[in-house]
């Protein structure tokens, strides 16, 4: 845990604030009924927007979760061993439809186990990729398909010289330049556990328009809680795959069009 905090400090994170929010967007009575009361424990899943590598180091230092990660991380020297030691769930993000269904089942099984045994929660970044600290892209279904409870969190970074720590689409030179950013700060908002109930499905599920239950669940968590935390704009026209295509362009690679 000390190493995680040190890594954030060396990366330029000099100040952080963790705020527990149960008012405003953190008041779920609109979604779960007037009898709703905030609960802070009991969920086996944390969901959050994903800005940069600091998200992982910071949450490890203060919340000690495991993570849902791309399978390639297992083969990264040093990092792969750490990922296995903290019991990460490894998935193939570019797999076939059948593999993606299996991945969702793997996540659901972990969620069930966490809730039953009190095992450390698994942190899922539902966007599937890092974003730009100002916008949020579409959520994937994995964290929501089993309709298990989640605890939302929201990351917001600020740097004195305007350099955002989000940097995984640019060269390593710019990566280290970003690490030298003067006085980067992090404001993390932590919200109560959200568990859809009968009131939620009756009043907020757009079943008549063809919306699936997991989509209603993900929509409210993304648009009404996390996005409103720091007034992030929501992009429905951008997905994880678009981010990967952009990375290939930035790195001078070509991608076959299907």
Tab-separated table of C-alpha atoms in Angstrom:
chain	number	residue	atom	x	y	z
A	1	UNK	CA	0.000	0.000	0.000
A	2	UNK	CA	2.873	2.355	0.787
A	3	UNK	CA	4.393	1.584	-2.610
A	4	UNK	CA	1.123	2.531	-4.316
A	5	UNK	CA	1.015	5.877	-2.506
A	6	UNK	CA	4.686	6.496	-3.299
A	7	UNK	CA	4.095	5.673	-6.962
A	8	UNK	CA	1.279	8.239	-7.126
A	9	UNK	CA	3.494	10.842	-5.450
A	10	UNK	CA	6.386	10.195	-7.838
A	11	UNK	CA	3.905	10.451	-10.688
A	12	UNK	CA	3.049	14.000	-9.619
A	13	UNK	CA	0.003	13.442	-7.397
A	14	UNK	CA	0.699	15.770	-4.487
A	15	UNK	CA	-2.767	16.185	-2.998
A	16	UNK	CA	-5.940	14.101	-2.851
A	17	UNK	CA	-9.359	14.390	-1.287
A	18	UNK	CA	-11.801	11.516	-0.725
A	19	UNK	CA	-15.365	12.741	-0.294
A	20	UNK	CA	-18.245	10.476	0.725
A	21	UNK	CA	-21.410	11.791	-0.919
A	22	UNK	CA	-24.990	10.853	-0.007
A	23	UNK	CA	-26.701	14.103	-1.042
A	24	UNK	CA	-27.333	15.548	-4.500
A	25	UNK	CA	-26.475	12.875	-7.052
A	26	UNK	CA	-25.623	10.605	-4.090
A	27	UNK	CA	-29.209	10.695	-2.799
A	28	UNK	CA	-30.806	7.639	-4.389
A	29	UNK	CA	-34.348	8.209	-3.081
A	30	UNK	CA	-35.415	9.362	-6.559
A	31	UNK	CA	-34.271	6.052	-7.994
A	32	UNK	CA	-34.885	3.587	-5.159
A	33	UNK	CA	-37.840	5.144	-3.322
A	34	UNK	CA	-38.383	7.465	-0.378
A	35	UNK	CA	-37.520	4.733	2.133
A	36	UNK	CA	-33.983	4.429	0.781
A	37	UNK	CA	-31.171	4.874	3.311
A	38	UNK	CA	-27.463	5.177	2.380
A	39	UNK	CA	-25.333	2.072	2.925
A	40	UNK	CA	-21.566	2.134	2.482
A	41	UNK	CA	-20.672	-1.546	2.792
A	42	UNK	CA	-21.831	-4.870	1.448
A	43	UNK	CA	-21.295	-4.513	-2.290
A	44	UNK	CA	-18.872	-6.825	-4.041
A	45	UNK	CA	-18.356	-4.377	-6.914
A	46	UNK	CA	-16.993	-0.861	-7.321
A	47	UNK	CA	-17.579	1.002	-10.606
A	48	UNK	CA	-15.835	4.215	-11.641
A	49	UNK	CA	-14.788	6.362	-14.570
A	50	UNK	CA	-11.251	5.601	-15.715
A	51	UNK	CA	-8.796	8.430	-16.401
A	52	UNK	CA	-5.292	7.008	-15.983
A	53	UNK	CA	-3.002	4.528	-14.227
A	54	UNK	CA	-3.200	6.587	-11.026
A	55	UNK	CA	-6.802	5.397	-10.584
A	56	UNK	CA	-5.489	1.890	-9.963
A	57	UNK	CA	-2.626	2.832	-7.653
A	58	UNK	CA	-4.787	5.174	-5.608
A	59	UNK	CA	-7.663	2.745	-5.084
A	60	UNK	CA	-5.214	-0.022	-4.199
A	61	UNK	CA	-3.695	2.203	-1.524
A	62	UNK	CA	-6.984	3.256	0.057
A	63	UNK	CA	-9.570	0.559	-0.770
A	64	UNK	CA	-7.523	-2.573	-1.645
A	65	UNK	CA	-9.826	-3.987	-4.339
A	66	UNK	CA	-9.053	-6.469	-7.065
A	67	UNK	CA	-9.640	-5.419	-10.681
A	68	UNK	CA	-11.127	-6.578	-13.946
A	69	UNK	CA	-8.235	-6.279	-16.377
A	70	UNK	CA	-7.345	-7.108	-19.942
A	71	UNK	CA	-5.608	-10.474	-20.185
A	72	UNK	CA	-2.408	-8.918	-21.581
A	73	UNK	CA	-1.659	-7.392	-18.169
A	74	UNK	CA	-0.864	-10.874	-16.846
A	75	UNK	CA	2.221	-10.976	-19.089
A	76	UNK	CA	3.665	-7.569	-18.130
A	77	UNK	CA	6.842	-8.122	-16.055
A	78	UNK	CA	6.284	-7.241	-12.418
A	79	UNK	CA	2.805	-5.802	-12.946
A	80	UNK	CA	1.443	-9.188	-14.010
A	81	UNK	CA	2.614	-10.796	-10.757
A	82	UNK	CA	1.025	-8.028	-8.717
A	83	UNK	CA	-2.227	-8.356	-10.658
A	84	UNK	CA	-2.365	-12.088	-9.950
A	85	UNK	CA	-1.449	-11.543	-6.299
A	86	UNK	CA	-4.402	-9.198	-5.745
A	87	UNK	CA	-6.741	-11.683	-7.440
A	88	UNK	CA	-7.601	-9.756	-10.612
A	89	UNK	CA	-10.108	-11.066	-13.145
A	90	UNK	CA	-8.470	-11.263	-16.592
A	91	UNK	CA	-10.634	-10.874	-19.705
A	92	UNK	CA	-10.159	-10.811	-23.468
A	93	UNK	CA	-11.626	-7.456	-24.508
A	94	UNK	CA	-11.231	-8.193	-28.212
A	95	UNK	CA	-12.763	-11.657	-28.093
A	96	UNK	CA	-15.683	-13.163	-29.982
A	97	UNK	CA	-19.311	-12.677	-28.963
A	98	UNK	CA	-19.238	-16.009	-27.146
A	99	UNK	CA	-16.060	-15.045	-25.290
A	100	UNK	CA	-17.609	-11.751	-24.237
A	101	UNK	CA	-20.667	-13.570	-22.891
A	102	UNK	CA	-18.356	-15.869	-20.953
A	103	UNK	CA	-16.495	-12.824	-19.633
A	104	UNK	CA	-19.756	-11.348	-18.338
A	105	UNK	CA	-20.516	-14.650	-16.616
A	106	UNK	CA	-17.052	-14.642	-15.020
A	107	UNK	CA	-17.640	-11.161	-13.626
A	108	UNK	CA	-21.082	-12.136	-12.323
A	109	UNK	CA	-19.668	-15.191	-10.556
A	110	UNK	CA	-17.053	-13.023	-8.849
A	111	UNK	CA	-19.719	-10.512	-7.816
A	112	UNK	CA	-21.820	-13.261	-6.245
A	113	UNK	CA	-18.840	-14.712	-4.410
A	114	UNK	CA	-17.759	-11.305	-3.103
A	115	UNK	CA	-21.220	-10.539	-1.718
A	116	UNK	CA	-21.595	-13.933	-0.057
A	117	UNK	CA	-18.129	-14.188	1.483
A	118	UNK	CA	-17.184	-10.560	2.156
A	119	UNK	CA	-14.204	-10.952	-0.157
A	120	UNK	CA	-12.545	-7.707	-1.267
A	121	UNK	CA	-14.644	-5.942	-3.921
A	122	UNK	CA	-13.674	-6.011	-7.562
A	123	UNK	CA	-13.204	-2.603	-9.196
A	124	UNK	CA	-14.590	-2.384	-12.715
A	125	UNK	CA	-14.129	0.507	-15.127
A	126	UNK	CA	-17.301	0.004	-17.220
A	127	UNK	CA	-16.122	2.244	-20.058
A	128	UNK	CA	-13.472	-0.384	-20.805
A	129	UNK	CA	-10.804	2.237	-21.501
A	130	UNK	CA	-9.400	5.471	-20.122
A	131	UNK	CA	-11.102	8.732	-21.069
A	132	UNK	CA	-10.067	12.381	-21.006
A	133	UNK	CA	-11.056	13.570	-17.500
A	134	UNK	CA	-13.941	15.564	-19.013
A	135	UNK	CA	-16.209	13.084	-20.816
A	136	UNK	CA	-17.583	9.579	-20.321
A	137	UNK	CA	-18.193	6.983	-23.015
A	138	UNK	CA	-20.619	4.057	-23.140
A	139	UNK	CA	-20.614	1.527	-20.342
A	140	UNK	CA	-20.111	-2.150	-21.098
A	141	UNK	CA	-22.562	-4.627	-19.610
A	142	UNK	CA	-20.186	-6.694	-17.445
A	143	UNK	CA	-20.657	-4.869	-14.134
A	144	UNK	CA	-24.431	-4.648	-14.560
A	145	UNK	CA	-25.659	-7.753	-16.376
A	146	UNK	CA	-26.069	-9.754	-13.161
A	147	UNK	CA	-27.990	-6.856	-11.537
A	148	UNK	CA	-25.808	-7.085	-8.432
A	149	UNK	CA	-25.197	-4.051	-6.242
A	150	UNK	CA	-22.397	-1.632	-7.134
A	151	UNK	CA	-20.682	1.210	-5.314
A	152	UNK	CA	-20.028	4.124	-7.696
A	153	UNK	CA	-16.912	6.291	-7.496
A	154	UNK	CA	-15.810	9.278	-9.580
A	155	UNK	CA	-12.237	10.452	-10.306
A	156	UNK	CA	-11.390	14.040	-11.227
A	157	UNK	CA	-7.804	15.264	-11.709
A	158	UNK	CA	-6.410	18.779	-11.917
A	159	UNK	CA	-2.860	19.962	-12.636
A	160	UNK	CA	-1.321	23.362	-12.024
A	161	UNK	CA	0.237	23.485	-15.491
A	162	UNK	CA	-2.776	22.015	-17.255
A	163	UNK	CA	-1.228	18.613	-18.107
A	164	UNK	CA	-3.766	15.845	-17.682
A	165	UNK	CA	-2.430	12.582	-16.243
A	166	UNK	CA	-4.434	10.705	-18.852
A	167	UNK	CA	-1.766	9.713	-21.328
A	168	UNK	CA	-2.033	6.225	-22.739
A	169	UNK	CA	-2.555	7.324	-26.348
A	170	UNK	CA	0.706	9.253	-26.635
A	171	UNK	CA	4.390	8.404	-26.720
A	172	UNK	CA	6.470	7.357	-23.728
A	173	UNK	CA	8.293	10.704	-23.859
A	174	UNK	CA	5.030	12.523	-23.243
A	175	UNK	CA	4.113	9.941	-20.619
A	176	UNK	CA	7.167	10.804	-18.523
A	177	UNK	CA	6.662	14.500	-19.267
A	178	UNK	CA	3.171	14.122	-17.831
A	179	UNK	CA	4.602	12.446	-14.731
A	180	UNK	CA	6.593	15.623	-14.087
A	181	UNK	CA	3.418	17.689	-14.107
A	182	UNK	CA	3.546	20.311	-11.374
A	183	UNK	CA	1.152	19.680	-8.513
A	184	UNK	CA	-1.483	17.254	-9.770
A	185	UNK	CA	-4.492	16.861	-7.486
A	186	UNK	CA	-7.219	14.225	-7.277
A	187	UNK	CA	-10.750	14.644	-5.990
A	188	UNK	CA	-12.432	11.256	-5.522
A	189	UNK	CA	-16.126	11.056	-4.748
A	190	UNK	CA	-17.411	7.845	-3.180
A	191	UNK	CA	-21.138	7.102	-3.305
A	192	UNK	CA	-23.402	4.729	-1.364
A	193	UNK	CA	-24.087	1.216	-2.572
A	194	UNK	CA	-26.671	1.152	-5.388
A	195	UNK	CA	-28.927	-1.904	-5.645
A	196	UNK	CA	-31.877	-1.805	-8.093
A	197	UNK	CA	-35.182	-2.703	-6.434
A	198	UNK	CA	-38.830	-3.070	-7.418
A	199	UNK	CA	-39.333	0.702	-7.254
A	200	UNK	CA	-36.443	1.232	-9.658
A	201	UNK	CA	-37.754	-1.212	-12.253
A	202	UNK	CA	-41.293	0.145	-12.014
A	203	UNK	CA	-40.396	3.814	-12.373
A	204	UNK	CA	-37.077	3.997	-14.246
A	205	UNK	CA	-36.819	0.995	-16.556
A	206	UNK	CA	-37.770	2.004	-20.123
A	207	UNK	CA	-39.022	-1.459	-21.020
A	208	UNK	CA	-41.474	-0.217	-23.644
A	209	UNK	CA	-38.612	1.263	-25.677
A	210	UNK	CA	-36.732	-2.047	-25.715
A	211	UNK	CA	-34.253	-1.137	-22.992
A	212	UNK	CA	-32.780	-4.147	-21.205
A	213	UNK	CA	-32.597	-4.183	-17.421
A	214	UNK	CA	-28.812	-3.939	-17.334
A	215	UNK	CA	-28.969	-0.945	-19.700
A	216	UNK	CA	-31.377	0.897	-17.381
A	217	UNK	CA	-29.102	0.138	-14.438
A	218	UNK	CA	-25.947	1.274	-16.277
A	219	UNK	CA	-27.685	4.388	-17.640
A	220	UNK	CA	-28.617	5.697	-14.207
A	221	UNK	CA	-25.228	4.923	-12.651
A	222	UNK	CA	-23.367	6.586	-15.525
A	223	UNK	CA	-25.577	9.567	-16.360
A	224	UNK	CA	-27.233	10.378	-13.039
A	225	UNK	CA	-24.469	9.593	-10.549
A	226	UNK	CA	-20.915	9.451	-11.911
A	227	UNK	CA	-21.356	11.970	-14.758
A	228	UNK	CA	-23.075	14.480	-12.471
A	229	UNK	CA	-20.322	14.180	-9.866
A	230	UNK	CA	-18.040	16.566	-11.777
A	231	UNK	CA	-20.325	17.569	-14.657
A	232	UNK	CA	-18.746	15.116	-17.080
A	233	UNK	CA	-20.367	15.200	-20.509
A	234	UNK	CA	-21.780	11.881	-21.707
A	235	UNK	CA	-20.912	10.548	-25.169
A	236	UNK	CA	-23.196	7.866	-26.593
A	237	UNK	CA	-21.522	8.062	-30.001
A	238	UNK	CA	-18.147	6.836	-28.714
A	239	UNK	CA	-17.223	3.369	-27.496
A	240	UNK	CA	-14.156	1.585	-26.177
A	241	UNK	CA	-13.327	0.299	-29.663
A	242	UNK	CA	-13.097	3.870	-30.981
A	243	UNK	CA	-10.495	4.625	-28.316
A	244	UNK	CA	-8.392	1.661	-29.428
A	245	UNK	CA	-8.589	2.780	-33.050
A	246	UNK	CA	-7.452	6.253	-32.002
A	247	UNK	CA	-4.508	4.728	-30.118
A	248	UNK	CA	-3.429	2.893	-33.260
A	249	UNK	CA	-3.546	6.135	-35.252
A	250	UNK	CA	-1.518	8.012	-32.623
A	251	UNK	CA	1.107	5.251	-32.601
A	252	UNK	CA	1.341	5.120	-36.395
A	253	UNK	CA	-0.309	1.725	-36.687
A	254	UNK	CA	-2.898	0.728	-39.227
A	255	UNK	CA	-6.093	-1.068	-38.399
A	256	UNK	CA	-7.980	-3.313	-40.759
A	257	UNK	CA	-11.495	-2.095	-41.445
A	258	UNK	CA	-14.196	-4.725	-41.313
